[in-house]
Amino acid sequence: MITLGIDTATRMAGIALTDEQGLLAEISLQGYMTQLRDLVPNIAWMLERSGLRIRDVGLVAIGRGPGSFTGLRIGMATGKGLAQVLGCPAVGIPTLDALALSAVPDEGLVCSMIDARHNRVYAALYSAVSSPAATEIVPGRLYRLGGYEAPELETLAARLDETGARVVLAGDGAAAYGHLLQERLGSRIEPVLPENIWPRAALIARIGAVSGERPAGRDIQPLVPLYIRQSSAEREAACNG
Amino acid sequence: MKTNNQQPTTNNQRVPAGHTLWLGIETSCDETSAAVVQSGSEVLSNIIASQVDIHRRFGGVVPEIASRQHLELVNGVVAEALQAAGTELGDLTGIAVTNGPGLVGALVVGIATAKAMAFAASLPLLGINHMAGHIYANFLQSPQPEFPFVCLVVSGGHTDIVYMPEHLSFELLGRTRDDAAGEVFDKTARAMGLGYPGGPVIDRLAAEGNPAAVDFPRARLEEGSFDFSFSGLKTAVLRYFQSNPDVPPEDTAASFQRAVVDVLAERAFRACDDKGVERLVLAGGVAVNSELRRRFAAEAEQRGIELHIPAPILCTDNAAMIASVAHFRYLRGDSDPLTLDADANLPL
């Protein structure tokens, strides 16, 4: 079965085609402003160059972020619109999971970080080893510890400190703020490798293909981004009681 | 870059020869809507999911909340529109979507959905101007207006006087220089503590009041201009309301509404005289206002002008009006590539 992966959570928009054997095609391009304009034409081009038609796609896996609200909605609306016409399932995959999959070490932890600006990141912590409290993402390969959060950097540093483990960083949040974690926690923090800064749609597709969820038809309706943060109007309303 | 400009590949059996069947999608503000319209005039379905109850507690449309709602609602609204029309995707001539003007974050949800659906279903795509849609709501009921005509478009974001000599030809004669008419209703209602949205609450309150109670200022612009300015009126109403706490709010509301309608009517009928046309068309959400409808009907009759006003459900944001424009653009030979983008300030 062909899986189409889409991720538009960050400045690097990605699309990919995979099957049971692995990757068939992948495109990653930078630029928030062009995501709406170019996403569908690029999917059309990638399919054509791969000798495939959109009807061959049996699953759409869409990155849920967290990240740019508008960027995420472009990817999710596109993926849901395709699935609605194709009559195939669509699954939402946290982009933080995909970032972790590319960087997770055999020993120690990986912390995926997406830049939320203003000294905040969207973050989650993962291990390659299963444990009772962990959530399975990819069997035998990736387990999430705790939830998806938007901590201030101080809070995140304290949380990583508590683990006592070596922590590999991944994501553009790590590229922006990783040095602050290193200053605080020293050599236990491994800086993000250049190839692990941006999420890859191929890994969204891979996780989507192994995830058990298969919402289709009207069930794709509730598929929405991992916003984590409320709109500023709601935050203000909450503050004002 | 490959784009999707081909004609529909499906064998279209439902639609008679020479007719079209367009799916419209509209997400430019706080209504998520999808509709199926035959040949630009016959509404087979027009599903509108309004978010007004969600935005009410914020006293206005919150763009981020509107965008989130659109993403949750759009697929279901489209499915419902197709089902209610008894239409399959393969029956369609194409998919039309509002690509501006509007809230950019809200527009992108509808556009991304429409592009994905058009691509997957191999259907032509058209990006439609929301304000053109409001005007074309008049073609969704009979009798349709004949050309040429003058159109007054009044909504929350726009107050325009447009001359149309023929289909899809828009000559902007005048526009507001500050607030749109709908915006003035909202701001005045908020300042008077009447709630949101302002149009309906002021309309209801004004029905109980005396419109001659207060003589609010009507902005005078330079001779011959068809432009509007409502900020002076807004300020005058707020000042009056604050310094006259004992005057019944019904009277203030009725006098304010009379002032707005006076200005709208003066410009619209003068534009008809200026252009020598005997047809006037109203469009946009503010055209629901009962005083405006009454006043325009009376003055049109007195002047011998043929007046067209859409039914209230077609005045508010809806996708049927978008599908109607698509029909006429398609007949002209238009189609848009899959690179279609949002334009928050798209001009007519």
Coordinates of C-alpha atoms in Angstrom, one line a residue:
Chain A
M1 CA 0.0 0.0 0.0
I2 CA 1.2 3.5 -0.9
T3 CA 1.3 6.0 2.0
L4 CA 1.5 9.7 1.3
G5 CA 3.2 11.6 4.1
I6 CA 2.7 15.4 4.5
D7 CA 4.3 17.7 7.1
T8 CA 3.9 21.5 7.2
A9 CA 4.5 22.1 10.9
T10 CA 7.7 24.1 10.4
R11 CA 9.4 26.3 7.9
M12 CA 10.5 23.1 6.1
A13 CA 7.5 21.6 4.3
G14 CA 7.8 18.0 3.3
I15 CA 6.0 15.4 1.3
A16 CA 6.9 11.7 0.7
L17 CA 5.6 8.5 -0.8
T18 CA 6.4 5.2 0.9
D19 CA 5.3 1.5 0.5
E20 CA 6.0 -1.6 2.6
Q21 CA 9.6 -1.7 1.2
G22 CA 10.4 1.8 2.2
L23 CA 10.8 5.3 0.7
L24 CA 9.7 5.9 -2.9
A25 CA 10.0 9.7 -3.2
E26 CA 10.5 12.6 -0.9
I27 CA 10.6 16.4 -1.3
S28 CA 11.5 19.0 1.4
L29 CA 11.4 22.7 0.7
Q30 CA 11.8 25.7 2.9
G31 CA 9.4 28.6 3.1
Y32 CA 6.2 29.2 5.1
M33 CA 4.8 31.6 2.6
T34 CA 4.7 29.2 -0.3
Q35 CA 3.2 26.1 1.4
L36 CA -0.4 26.7 0.3
R37 CA 0.7 27.7 -3.2
D38 CA 3.0 24.8 -3.8
L39 CA 1.8 21.8 -1.7
V40 CA -0.7 20.2 -4.1
P41 CA 1.3 20.9 -7.3
N42 CA 4.4 19.4 -5.6
I43 CA 2.4 16.3 -4.6
A44 CA 1.1 16.0 -8.3
W45 CA 4.7 16.4 -9.6
M46 CA 6.1 13.8 -7.1
L47 CA 3.4 11.3 -8.1
E48 CA 4.0 11.8 -11.8
R49 CA 7.7 11.4 -11.5
S50 CA 7.2 8.2 -9.5
G51 CA 4.9 6.8 -12.1
L52 CA 2.0 6.8 -9.7
R53 CA -1.5 8.3 -9.7
I54 CA -3.2 9.9 -6.7
R55 CA -5.7 7.0 -6.8
D56 CA -2.8 4.6 -5.9
V57 CA -2.5 6.3 -2.5
G58 CA -4.1 4.1 0.2
L59 CA -3.2 6.1 3.3
V60 CA -2.6 9.8 4.0
A61 CA -0.4 10.5 7.0
I62 CA -0.3 14.1 8.1
G63 CA 2.0 15.8 10.5
R64 CA 0.0 17.3 13.5
G65 CA 2.9 19.4 14.7
P66 CA 2.9 21.2 17.0
G67 CA 4.2 24.2 15.1
S68 CA 2.9 27.0 12.9
F69 CA -0.9 27.0 13.3
T70 CA -1.5 28.2 9.7
G71 CA 1.1 25.9 8.3
L72 CA -0.4 22.9 10.1
R73 CA -3.9 23.7 8.8
I74 CA -2.6 23.9 5.2
G75 CA -1.1 20.4 5.5
M76 CA -4.1 18.9 7.4
A77 CA -6.8 20.5 5.2
T78 CA -4.9 19.2 2.1
G79 CA -4.5 15.7 3.5
K80 CA -8.1 15.5 4.7
G81 CA -9.4 16.8 1.3
L82 CA -7.4 14.2 -0.6
A83 CA -8.5 11.4 1.8
Q84 CA -12.1 12.5 1.4
V85 CA -12.1 12.2 -2.4
L86 CA -10.0 9.0 -2.4
G87 CA -12.1 7.4 0.3
C88 CA -9.0 6.3 2.0
P89 CA -8.0 6.7 5.7
A90 CA -6.1 9.7 7.0
V91 CA -4.0 9.6 10.2
G92 CA -2.5 12.5 12.1
I93 CA 1.1 11.9 13.3
P94 CA 2.8 14.3 15.8
T95 CA 5.7 15.9 14.0
L96 CA 7.7 15.6 17.3
D97 CA 7.4 11.8 17.0
A98 CA 8.9 11.9 13.5
L99 CA 11.8 14.1 14.6
A100 CA 12.5 11.7 17.4
L101 CA 12.5 8.7 15.1
S102 CA 15.4 10.0 13.1
A103 CA 17.6 10.8 16.1
V104 CA 16.7 8.3 18.8
P105 CA 19.9 6.7 20.3
D106 CA 20.0 3.0 21.4
E107 CA 20.9 4.2 24.9
G108 CA 19.7 7.4 26.5
L109 CA 16.9 9.7 25.4
V110 CA 16.0 12.0 22.6
C111 CA 14.3 15.3 23.1
S112 CA 12.4 16.6 20.1
M113 CA 12.0 20.4 20.1
I114 CA 10.1 22.6 17.7
D115 CA 10.6 26.3 17.9
A116 CA 7.5 28.0 19.4
R117 CA 9.4 31.3 19.6
H118 CA 9.8 33.7 22.6
N119 CA 12.1 31.3 24.5
R120 CA 9.5 28.5 24.2
V121 CA 9.6 25.2 22.4
Y122 CA 7.2 22.4 21.7
A123 CA 8.8 19.4 23.2
A124 CA 8.5 15.7 23.9
L125 CA 10.9 13.1 25.3
Y126 CA 11.5 9.6 23.8
S127 CA 13.5 6.4 24.3
A128 CA 14.3 3.5 22.0
V129 CA 13.5 1.2 24.9
S130 CA 10.1 0.3 26.2
S131 CA 9.1 1.0 29.8
P132 CA 5.8 0.7 31.7
A133 CA 5.0 4.4 31.7
A134 CA 6.0 4.9 28.0
T135 CA 3.7 5.2 25.0
E136 CA 4.6 3.0 22.0
I137 CA 5.1 5.0 18.8
V138 CA 7.1 2.6 16.6
P139 CA 7.2 -1.0 18.1
G140 CA 10.8 -1.9 19.2
R141 CA 12.1 1.5 18.1
L142 CA 10.4 4.5 19.6
Y143 CA 8.6 5.1 22.9
R144 CA 7.3 8.4 24.2
L145 CA 7.9 9.4 27.9
G146 CA 5.3 12.0 29.1
G147 CA 3.2 14.2 26.9
Y148 CA 3.5 16.9 24.3
E149 CA 4.2 20.2 26.0
A150 CA 5.2 23.8 25.4
P151 CA 7.5 24.4 28.3
E152 CA 9.7 27.5 28.9
L153 CA 13.4 26.5 28.5
E154 CA 14.1 26.6 32.2
T155 CA 11.3 24.1 32.8
L156 CA 12.5 21.9 30.1
A157 CA 16.1 22.0 31.4
A158 CA 14.9 21.0 34.9
R159 CA 12.9 18.1 33.4
L160 CA 15.9 16.8 31.4
D161 CA 18.1 17.2 34.5
E162 CA 15.7 15.0 36.4
T163 CA 16.1 12.1 34.0
G164 CA 19.8 11.8 34.8
A165 CA 20.3 10.4 31.3
R166 CA 22.2 11.4 28.2
V167 CA 19.9 13.4 25.9
V168 CA 20.2 13.8 22.2
L169 CA 18.4 16.8 20.8
A170 CA 16.4 17.0 17.6
G171 CA 14.4 19.7 15.8
D172 CA 14.6 23.4 14.9
G173 CA 13.9 24.3 18.5
A174 CA 17.1 22.5 19.4
A175 CA 19.0 24.4 16.7
A176 CA 17.7 27.7 18.2
Y177 CA 17.9 27.0 22.0
G178 CA 20.0 23.8 22.4
H179 CA 23.1 25.7 23.4
L180 CA 21.2 27.1 26.5
L181 CA 20.4 23.5 27.6
Q182 CA 24.1 22.6 27.1
E183 CA 25.2 25.5 29.2
R184 CA 22.9 24.4 31.9
L185 CA 23.4 20.6 31.8
G186 CA 26.8 20.2 30.2
S187 CA 28.0 17.2 28.2
R188 CA 24.9 15.1 29.0
I189 CA 23.2 17.1 26.2
E190 CA 24.2 16.2 22.7
P191 CA 23.6 19.0 20.2
V192 CA 21.3 18.5 17.3
L193 CA 22.9 17.1 14.2
P194 CA 22.3 19.1 11.0
E195 CA 20.3 16.3 9.4
N196 CA 18.0 16.1 12.4
I197 CA 16.9 19.8 12.5
W198 CA 13.9 19.4 10.1
P199 CA 11.1 16.9 10.3
R200 CA 10.9 14.5 7.4
A201 CA 7.6 13.6 5.7
A202 CA 9.0 10.1 5.0
L203 CA 9.0 9.4 8.8
I204 CA 5.5 10.8 9.2
A205 CA 4.5 8.3 6.5
R206 CA 6.4 5.5 8.2
I207 CA 4.9 6.1 11.6
G208 CA 1.5 6.5 10.0
A209 CA 1.8 3.1 8.3
V210 CA 2.6 1.3 11.6
S211 CA 0.0 3.2 13.7
G212 CA -3.1 1.2 14.3
E213 CA -5.5 4.1 13.7
R214 CA -7.3 4.2 10.4
P215 CA -10.0 6.9 10.5
A216 CA -11.8 7.2 7.1
G217 CA -14.8 8.9 5.7
R218 CA -16.7 11.1 8.2
D219 CA -14.2 10.0 10.9
I220 CA -11.5 12.2 9.4
Q221 CA -13.5 15.2 10.5
P222 CA -12.0 15.5 14.1
L223 CA -8.4 15.2 12.7
V224 CA -6.8 18.5 13.8
P225 CA -3.3 19.8 14.7
L226 CA -1.7 19.4 18.1
Y227 CA -2.1 23.0 19.0
I228 CA -1.1 22.6 22.6
R229 CA -1.5 26.4 23.0
Q230 CA -4.9 28.2 23.0
S231 CA -5.4 31.2 20.7
S232 CA -4.3 34.4 22.4
A233 CA -7.9 35.6 22.6
E234 CA -8.8 32.5 24.7
R235 CA -5.7 32.9 26.9
E236 CA -6.7 36.5 27.6
A237 CA -10.3 35.5 28.3
A238 CA -9.1 32.9 30.7
C239 CA -6.8 35.4 32.5
N240 CA -9.7 37.9 32.8
G241 CA -11.9 35.2 34.3
Chain B
M1 CA 5.1 22.2 -12.3
K2 CA 2.1 20.2 -13.3
T3 CA -1.2 21.9 -12.9
N4 CA -4.7 20.6 -13.2
N5 CA -6.4 22.5 -16.0
Q6 CA -8.0 19.6 -17.8
Q7 CA -11.7 19.3 -18.4
P8 CA -13.6 16.9 -16.2
T9 CA -13.0 13.4 -17.2
T10 CA -16.2 11.9 -15.9
N11 CA -19.2 11.3 -18.1
N12 CA -21.6 13.9 -16.7
Q13 CA -25.1 12.5 -17.1
R14 CA -27.0 14.4 -14.4
V15 CA -26.5 17.8 -15.9
P16 CA -28.3 18.7 -19.1
A17 CA -26.2 19.9 -22.0
G18 CA -25.0 23.5 -21.7
H19 CA -25.5 23.4 -17.9
T20 CA -22.9 23.3 -15.2
L21 CA -22.8 21.9 -11.7
W22 CA -20.3 23.6 -9.3
L23 CA -19.4 22.8 -5.8
G24 CA -18.6 26.0 -3.9
I25 CA -16.6 26.3 -0.7
E26 CA -16.5 29.4 1.5
T27 CA -14.3 29.9 4.6
S28 CA -13.3 33.6 4.4
C29 CA -14.6 34.6 7.9
D30 CA -16.7 32.9 10.5
E31 CA -19.0 30.8 8.3
T32 CA -18.0 27.4 7.0
S33 CA -20.1 26.8 4.0
A34 CA -20.4 24.4 1.0
A35 CA -23.0 24.4 -1.8
V36 CA -23.9 22.8 -5.0
V37 CA -25.4 25.1 -7.7
Q38 CA -26.6 24.3 -11.2
S39 CA -25.8 26.7 -14.0
G40 CA -25.1 29.5 -11.6
S41 CA -28.7 30.0 -10.6
E42 CA -30.3 26.9 -9.1
V43 CA -29.3 26.1 -5.5
L44 CA -29.3 22.4 -5.0
S45 CA -27.8 22.7 -1.5
N46 CA -26.3 25.4 0.6
I47 CA -24.9 24.2 3.9
I48 CA -23.8 26.9 6.3
A49 CA -22.2 26.1 9.7
S50 CA -22.1 29.4 11.6
Q51 CA -19.6 30.0 14.4
V52 CA -21.3 33.1 15.7
D53 CA -22.1 31.5 19.1
I54 CA -18.4 30.7 19.6
H55 CA -17.2 34.2 18.7
R56 CA -19.9 36.0 20.7
R57 CA -18.1 35.9 24.0
F58 CA -15.1 37.7 22.5
G59 CA -17.3 40.4 21.0
G60 CA -16.1 39.8 17.5
V61 CA -14.6 37.2 15.2
V62 CA -11.3 35.8 16.5
P63 CA -9.3 34.8 13.4
E64 CA -7.4 31.9 15.1
I65 CA -10.6 30.4 16.5
A66 CA -12.3 30.8 13.2
S67 CA -9.5 29.0 11.4
R68 CA -9.6 26.1 13.8
Q69 CA -13.3 25.7 13.4
H70 CA -13.1 25.7 9.6
L71 CA -10.6 22.9 9.7
E72 CA -12.9 20.8 11.9
L73 CA -16.0 21.5 10.0
V74 CA -15.1 21.8 6.3
N75 CA -15.0 18.2 5.3
G76 CA -18.3 17.4 6.9
V77 CA -20.0 20.5 5.4
V78 CA -18.8 19.5 1.9
A79 CA -20.0 16.0 2.4
E80 CA -23.4 17.3 3.6
A81 CA -23.7 19.7 0.6
L82 CA -23.0 16.9 -1.9
Q83 CA -25.4 14.6 -0.1
A84 CA -28.2 17.1 0.2
A85 CA -27.9 17.9 -3.5
G86 CA -27.9 14.2 -4.4
T87 CA -24.6 14.8 -6.2
E88 CA -21.5 12.7 -6.6
L89 CA -18.1 14.3 -7.1
G90 CA -18.1 12.8 -10.6
D91 CA -21.2 14.8 -11.5
L92 CA -19.5 18.1 -10.9
T93 CA -18.2 20.5 -13.5
G94 CA -15.7 21.8 -11.0
I95 CA -14.8 23.1 -7.5
A96 CA -14.9 26.8 -6.7
V97 CA -13.5 28.3 -3.5
T98 CA -13.3 31.8 -2.0
N99 CA -9.7 32.9 -2.3
G100 CA -10.1 36.5 -1.0
P101 CA -10.8 39.0 0.4
G102 CA -11.0 37.7 4.0
L103 CA -9.1 36.4 7.0
V104 CA -6.0 34.8 5.5
G105 CA -5.8 32.0 8.1
A106 CA -9.5 31.2 7.4
L107 CA -9.2 31.4 3.6
V108 CA -6.3 28.9 3.5
V109 CA -8.4 26.1 5.0
G110 CA -11.0 26.3 2.3
I111 CA -8.4 26.8 -0.5
A112 CA -6.3 23.8 0.6
T113 CA -9.4 21.6 0.9
A114 CA -10.6 22.7 -2.6
K115 CA -7.3 22.3 -4.2
A116 CA -6.8 18.8 -2.8
M117 CA -10.3 17.7 -3.8
A118 CA -10.0 19.2 -7.3
F119 CA -6.7 17.4 -7.8
A120 CA -7.8 14.1 -6.4
A121 CA -11.1 14.2 -8.4
S122 CA -9.5 15.6 -11.6
L123 CA -11.8 18.5 -11.6
P124 CA -11.3 22.1 -12.7
L125 CA -10.6 24.6 -9.9
L126 CA -11.7 28.2 -9.7
G127 CA -10.7 30.8 -7.0
I128 CA -13.6 33.2 -6.5
N129 CA -13.7 36.7 -5.2
H130 CA -15.9 36.8 -2.0
M131 CA -17.3 40.3 -2.9
A132 CA -18.2 39.1 -6.4
G133 CA -20.0 36.2 -4.7
H134 CA -22.1 38.6 -2.6
I135 CA -23.2 40.4 -5.8
Y136 CA -24.0 37.1 -7.6
A137 CA -26.3 36.0 -4.7
N138 CA -28.8 38.0 -6.8
F139 CA -28.5 35.5 -9.6
L140 CA -29.6 32.7 -7.3
Q141 CA -33.2 33.9 -7.3
S142 CA -35.6 35.0 -10.0
P143 CA -36.0 37.3 -11.6
Q144 CA -32.3 37.7 -12.2
P145 CA -31.1 41.3 -12.6
E146 CA -30.4 42.3 -16.2
F147 CA -27.3 44.4 -17.0
P148 CA -26.3 47.1 -16.6
F149 CA -26.9 47.8 -12.9
V150 CA -25.5 49.6 -9.9
C151 CA -24.8 47.4 -6.8
L152 CA -24.4 48.4 -3.2
V153 CA -22.3 45.8 -1.4
V154 CA -22.6 46.3 2.4
S155 CA -20.9 43.8 4.8
G156 CA -18.8 43.6 7.9
G157 CA -15.6 44.3 5.9
H158 CA -16.8 46.3 2.8
T159 CA -19.1 49.1 1.8
D160 CA -18.8 49.5 -2.0
I161 CA -20.8 51.0 -4.8
V162 CA -20.1 49.0 -8.0
Y163 CA -21.3 49.5 -11.6
M164 CA -21.7 46.3 -13.7
P165 CA -22.2 46.9 -17.4
E166 CA -22.0 43.1 -18.0
H167 CA -21.2 39.8 -16.3
L168 CA -17.9 39.8 -14.3
S169 CA -17.2 43.4 -15.2
F170 CA -16.9 45.5 -12.0
E171 CA -16.3 49.2 -12.0
L172 CA -15.8 50.5 -8.4
L173 CA -17.5 53.8 -8.1
G174 CA -17.1 54.3 -4.3
R175 CA -16.0 52.7 -1.1
T176 CA -15.7 53.4 2.5
R177 CA -12.6 55.5 3.6
D178 CA -12.7 54.1 7.1
D179 CA -15.1 51.7 8.7
A180 CA -17.4 49.4 6.7
A181 CA -21.1 49.7 7.5
G182 CA -21.3 46.3 9.2
E183 CA -18.2 47.2 11.3
V184 CA -20.0 50.4 12.5
F185 CA -23.0 48.4 13.6
D186 CA -20.7 46.0 15.5
K187 CA -18.7 48.8 17.2
T188 CA -21.7 50.9 18.1
A189 CA -23.5 47.8 19.5
R190 CA -20.4 47.0 21.6
A191 CA -20.1 50.5 22.9
M192 CA -23.8 50.5 23.9
G193 CA -23.3 47.2 25.6
L194 CA -25.8 45.5 23.3
G195 CA -23.7 42.4 22.5
Y196 CA -22.5 40.8 19.3
P197 CA -23.1 40.7 16.3
G198 CA -24.2 44.3 16.2
G199 CA -26.4 44.3 13.1
P200 CA -29.3 42.1 14.3
V201 CA -29.3 43.5 17.9
I202 CA -29.5 47.1 16.7
D203 CA -32.1 46.2 14.0
R204 CA -34.3 44.6 16.8
L205 CA -33.8 47.5 19.2
A206 CA -34.3 50.2 16.6
A207 CA -37.7 48.7 15.7
E208 CA -38.9 49.9 19.1
G209 CA -37.4 53.4 18.8
N210 CA -37.9 56.8 17.2
P211 CA -35.5 57.3 14.3
A212 CA -36.0 61.0 14.4
A213 CA -35.1 61.3 18.1
V214 CA -31.5 62.3 17.4
D215 CA -30.1 64.0 14.3
F216 CA -26.7 62.3 13.9
P217 CA -24.3 63.7 11.4
R218 CA -24.2 62.4 7.8
A219 CA -20.6 62.6 6.5
R220 CA -20.3 65.0 3.6
L221 CA -17.5 64.3 1.2
E222 CA -16.4 66.3 -1.8
E223 CA -19.0 67.0 -4.5
G224 CA -19.8 64.0 -6.7
S225 CA -18.0 61.4 -4.6
F226 CA -19.6 58.0 -4.0
D227 CA -17.2 57.2 -1.1
F228 CA -18.4 56.7 2.5
S229 CA -17.1 57.7 5.8
F230 CA -18.6 56.3 9.0
S231 CA -16.1 57.1 11.7
G232 CA -17.5 60.5 12.4
L233 CA -21.0 59.0 12.9
K234 CA -19.6 56.2 15.1
T235 CA -17.9 58.8 17.3
A236 CA -21.0 61.0 17.5
V237 CA -23.2 58.1 18.6
L238 CA -20.7 57.0 21.3
R239 CA -20.4 60.5 22.6
Y240 CA -24.2 61.0 22.6
F241 CA -24.8 57.6 24.3
Q242 CA -22.3 58.4 27.1
S243 CA -23.6 61.9 27.8
N244 CA -27.3 61.1 27.5
P245 CA -27.7 58.1 29.8
D246 CA -31.4 58.7 30.2
V247 CA -32.3 58.6 26.5
P248 CA -33.9 55.2 25.6
P249 CA -31.3 53.1 23.8
E250 CA -34.1 52.2 21.4
D251 CA -34.2 55.8 20.2
T252 CA -30.4 56.0 19.9
A253 CA -30.2 52.8 17.9
A254 CA -33.1 53.8 15.6
S255 CA -31.5 57.2 14.9
F256 CA -28.1 55.7 14.3
Q257 CA -29.5 53.1 11.9
R258 CA -31.5 55.8 10.1
A259 CA -28.3 57.8 9.6
V260 CA -26.4 54.8 8.2
V261 CA -29.3 53.9 5.8
D262 CA -29.7 57.6 4.7
V263 CA -26.1 57.7 3.6
L264 CA -26.2 54.3 1.9
A265 CA -29.4 55.2 0.0
E266 CA -28.2 58.7 -1.1
R267 CA -25.0 57.2 -2.7
A268 CA -26.7 54.2 -4.2
F269 CA -29.5 56.1 -5.9
R270 CA -27.3 59.0 -7.0
A271 CA -25.0 56.4 -8.6
C272 CA -28.0 55.1 -10.6
D273 CA -28.8 58.6 -11.7
D274 CA -25.1 59.2 -12.6
K275 CA -24.8 56.0 -14.6
G276 CA -28.3 56.4 -16.1
V277 CA -29.4 52.9 -15.0
E278 CA -32.7 51.9 -13.7
R279 CA -31.6 48.8 -11.8
L280 CA -30.2 48.7 -8.3
V281 CA -28.9 45.5 -6.7
L282 CA -28.1 45.1 -3.0
A283 CA -25.7 42.6 -1.6
G284 CA -23.8 41.6 1.6
G285 CA -24.7 40.8 5.2
V286 CA -25.9 44.3 6.1
A287 CA -28.5 44.0 3.3
V288 CA -30.4 41.8 5.8
N289 CA -31.2 45.0 7.9
S290 CA -34.9 45.5 7.9
E291 CA -34.8 49.4 7.9
L292 CA -32.4 49.3 4.9
R293 CA -34.7 46.9 3.0
R294 CA -37.8 49.0 3.8
R295 CA -36.1 52.3 2.9
F296 CA -34.6 51.0 -0.4
A297 CA -37.8 49.4 -1.5
A298 CA -39.8 52.6 -0.8
E299 CA -37.3 54.9 -2.5
A300 CA -36.9 52.5 -5.5
E301 CA -40.6 52.4 -6.1
Q302 CA -40.9 56.2 -5.9
R303 CA -38.0 56.7 -8.4
G304 CA -39.1 53.9 -10.7
I305 CA -35.9 51.9 -10.1
E306 CA -36.0 48.1 -10.3
L307 CA -34.6 46.8 -7.0
H308 CA -33.0 43.4 -6.3
I309 CA -32.2 42.2 -2.8
P310 CA -31.2 38.6 -2.0
A311 CA -33.2 36.6 0.5
P312 CA -31.6 37.1 4.0
I313 CA -29.9 33.6 3.9
L314 CA -28.2 34.5 0.7
C315 CA -27.0 37.9 2.0
T316 CA -24.9 36.4 4.7
D317 CA -21.7 34.5 3.8
N318 CA -22.5 31.3 1.9
A319 CA -21.0 29.1 -0.7
A320 CA -23.9 29.1 -3.2
M321 CA -23.0 32.6 -4.2
I322 CA -19.4 31.4 -4.8
A323 CA -20.6 28.5 -7.0
S324 CA -22.7 31.0 -9.0
V325 CA -19.8 33.2 -9.9
A326 CA -17.8 30.0 -10.9
H327 CA -20.5 29.2 -13.5
F328 CA -20.1 32.5 -15.2
R329 CA -16.3 32.5 -15.1
Y330 CA -16.3 29.0 -16.4
L331 CA -18.5 30.0 -19.4
R332 CA -15.9 32.7 -20.1
G333 CA -13.2 30.1 -20.2
D334 CA -11.5 30.7 -16.9
S335 CA -9.8 28.1 -14.8
D336 CA -7.2 28.4 -12.1
P337 CA -4.0 26.4 -11.6
L338 CA -3.4 24.3 -8.5
T339 CA -0.9 27.0 -7.4
L340 CA -4.0 29.1 -6.4
D341 CA -3.2 31.1 -3.3
A342 CA -5.1 33.2 -0.7
D343 CA -5.2 37.0 -1.1
A344 CA -6.6 38.7 2.0
N345 CA -7.0 42.0 0.1
L346 CA -8.2 40.6 -3.3
P347 CA -9.7 43.5 -5.2
L348 CA -12.9 43.0 -7.2

